Amino acid sequence: AEADDQLIIDAGQKQFGATVCGSCGMIYSADSLEDNFQHTQFHQSFLDSIKFVGWKKERVVAEFWDGKIILVLPDDPKYAVKKAEDVRRLADNELGFQQVSLSCPSQAKTYLYVNSDRMVVGCLIAEHIRQGFRVLEQPEQTKDMTREDFMEHHRAWCCSTTPEKAICGVSRIWVFSLARRKGIATRMLDTVRNSFMYGGHLTKEEIAFSDPTPDGKLFATKYCEK
Ligand code: ACO
Ligand code: ZN
């Protein structure tokens, strides 16, 4: 925790102080023993999960100024598949899906964004699908809703009810909290479109997002309108 940024929410009382760990990105209250303990437990295992030591054979599908994208397929060596699973587990924890399995794990393609510090800061899992539901713009009328209304309408908003032909389904997309808004998700998705199908390029319309989160929806609507 050498590079902690202090983000003190100045409410006059010290126990409201929230700290963002500059290495693992966890937000916690440094004044709480409980929080400190949870942070210590999380910190090292998180950094171990995203650490990328480099592999003898890496399927590099794109290179950038700040990193590269590696594609992992289900039949790859154990160490590669394990890294993809470790990162997926982190993403799932954050997304709150506990044990949701992939619709067809033997077909899933995992794209890992490895940065120049050798950390996996992005993960995208893509699967072949036949149809999807378009992500729709969110109406801005959430203010007067009760929580129940919100939850009920939440699903309905994210997707149109008419299935449309799609080829590639994005079942997970995750970027490390400290690396967001730098175009990593955009570059991962551009790379999927270029590499998912051998010899073909997918249009934005041929990509569908499964059950997007609020962040996922904001990203997807922005991506698809560009
Ligand atoms: N709020 C508003 N707009 C956003 C957000 C956001 N949280 N995230 C992305 N955008 C829009 C912006 O317009 C952004 O461009 P800008 O930064 O120039 O304004 C544009 O999308 C491109 O964003 P990227 O930088 O490419 O996206 P990023 O690398 O930050 O990753 C992601 C976006 C994956 C949604 C990230 O916020 C994340 O991991 N969130 C937590 C996990 C999650 O919710 N994932 C989506 C689950 S849905 C699913 O998996 C199918
Ligand atoms: Zn930490």
Short mmCIF file of C-alpha atoms in Angstrom, two decimals, residues 105-209:
data_model
loop_
_atom_site.label_atom_id
_atom_site.label_comp_id
_atom_site.label_asym_id
_atom_site.label_seq_id
_atom_site.Cartn_x
_atom_site.Cartn_y
_atom_site.Cartn_z
CA PRO A 105 -17.28 -23.07 -22.05
CA SER A 106 -15.61 -25.23 -24.68
CA GLN A 107 -16.29 -22.53 -27.28
CA ALA A 108 -15.56 -19.39 -25.30
CA LYS A 109 -12.76 -17.11 -26.39
CA THR A 110 -11.07 -15.07 -23.68
CA TYR A 111 -9.27 -11.86 -24.57
CA LEU A 112 -6.83 -10.58 -21.94
CA TYR A 113 -5.41 -7.07 -22.00
CA VAL A 114 -1.88 -7.17 -20.55
CA ASN A 115 -0.38 -3.77 -19.78
CA SER A 116 3.28 -2.76 -19.89
CA ASP A 117 3.62 -3.49 -16.16
CA ARG A 118 2.71 -7.12 -16.90
CA MET A 119 -0.71 -7.01 -15.33
CA VAL A 120 -3.94 -8.27 -16.85
CA VAL A 121 -6.05 -5.12 -16.68
CA GLY A 122 -8.84 -6.20 -19.01
CA CYS A 123 -10.81 -9.33 -19.79
CA LEU A 124 -13.46 -10.00 -22.41
CA ILE A 125 -15.21 -13.33 -22.97
CA ALA A 126 -16.85 -13.82 -26.34
CA GLU A 127 -19.02 -16.71 -27.46
CA HIS A 128 -20.73 -17.71 -30.69
CA ILE A 129 -24.44 -16.92 -30.60
CA ARG A 130 -27.23 -16.97 -33.15
CA GLN A 131 -29.33 -14.12 -31.90
CA GLY A 132 -29.18 -11.23 -29.48
CA PHE A 133 -31.19 -8.33 -28.20
CA ARG A 134 -30.07 -4.84 -29.05
CA VAL A 135 -28.89 -2.65 -26.19
CA LEU A 136 -31.21 0.32 -26.06
CA GLU A 137 -30.58 3.83 -24.82
CA GLN A 138 -31.69 4.25 -21.22
CA PRO A 139 -34.57 6.60 -20.61
CA GLU A 140 -33.70 9.30 -18.10
CA GLN A 141 -36.66 8.85 -15.82
CA THR A 142 -35.19 6.98 -12.92
CA LYS A 143 -35.51 9.82 -10.42
CA ASP A 144 -39.13 9.26 -9.42
CA MET A 145 -38.99 5.50 -9.39
CA THR A 146 -39.11 3.32 -6.36
CA ARG A 147 -36.45 0.69 -6.02
CA GLU A 148 -38.95 -2.01 -7.02
CA ASP A 149 -39.93 -0.12 -10.14
CA PHE A 150 -36.32 0.38 -10.97
CA MET A 151 -35.48 -3.29 -10.63
CA GLU A 152 -38.49 -4.29 -12.66
CA HIS A 153 -37.76 -1.91 -15.51
CA HIS A 154 -34.05 -2.46 -15.45
CA ARG A 155 -34.12 -5.60 -17.55
CA ALA A 156 -36.67 -4.26 -19.96
CA TRP A 157 -34.56 -1.24 -20.76
CA CYS A 158 -31.38 -2.94 -21.51
CA CYS A 159 -32.61 -4.81 -24.46
CA SER A 160 -35.21 -4.60 -27.14
CA THR A 161 -37.61 -7.53 -27.14
CA THR A 162 -37.10 -8.41 -30.78
CA PRO A 163 -34.28 -10.82 -31.33
CA GLU A 164 -31.86 -9.85 -34.03
CA LYS A 165 -29.24 -11.85 -35.78
CA ALA A 166 -25.94 -11.68 -33.99
CA ILE A 167 -22.79 -13.71 -34.29
CA CYS A 168 -20.69 -12.81 -31.30
CA GLY A 169 -21.99 -12.55 -27.76
CA VAL A 170 -19.96 -10.71 -25.13
CA SER A 171 -20.74 -12.51 -21.91
CA ARG A 172 -18.17 -10.65 -19.77
CA ILE A 173 -16.28 -7.44 -20.18
CA TRP A 174 -14.20 -6.09 -17.32
CA VAL A 175 -11.45 -3.52 -16.95
CA PHE A 176 -9.42 -3.06 -13.75
CA SER A 177 -10.90 -0.12 -11.84
CA LEU A 178 -7.66 1.89 -11.92
CA ALA A 179 -7.34 1.45 -15.70
CA ARG A 180 -10.83 2.53 -16.81
CA ARG A 181 -11.71 5.28 -19.28
CA LYS A 182 -8.50 4.80 -21.24
CA GLY A 183 -10.11 3.01 -24.13
CA ILE A 184 -9.14 -0.50 -23.01
CA ALA A 185 -12.65 -1.95 -23.35
CA THR A 186 -13.02 -0.20 -26.73
CA ARG A 187 -9.76 -1.67 -27.98
CA MET A 188 -10.66 -5.15 -26.72
CA LEU A 189 -13.97 -5.03 -28.55
CA ASP A 190 -12.39 -3.69 -31.76
CA THR A 191 -9.95 -6.60 -31.54
CA VAL A 192 -12.77 -9.12 -31.06
CA ARG A 193 -14.45 -7.78 -34.18
CA ASN A 194 -11.25 -8.31 -36.16
CA SER A 195 -10.24 -11.68 -34.81
CA PHE A 196 -13.34 -13.56 -33.65
CA MET A 197 -14.15 -15.09 -37.00
CA TYR A 198 -11.36 -16.40 -39.12
CA GLY A 199 -10.97 -14.20 -42.15
CA GLY A 200 -13.93 -11.99 -41.35
CA HIS A 201 -14.68 -8.69 -39.76
CA LEU A 202 -17.75 -8.29 -37.56
CA THR A 203 -19.87 -5.16 -37.64
CA LYS A 204 -21.08 -3.57 -34.41
CA GLU A 205 -24.55 -4.95 -35.15
CA GLU A 206 -23.22 -8.49 -35.12
CA ILE A 207 -22.07 -8.12 -31.50
CA ALA A 208 -24.46 -8.52 -28.56
CA PHE A 209 -23.86 -7.96 -24.85
#
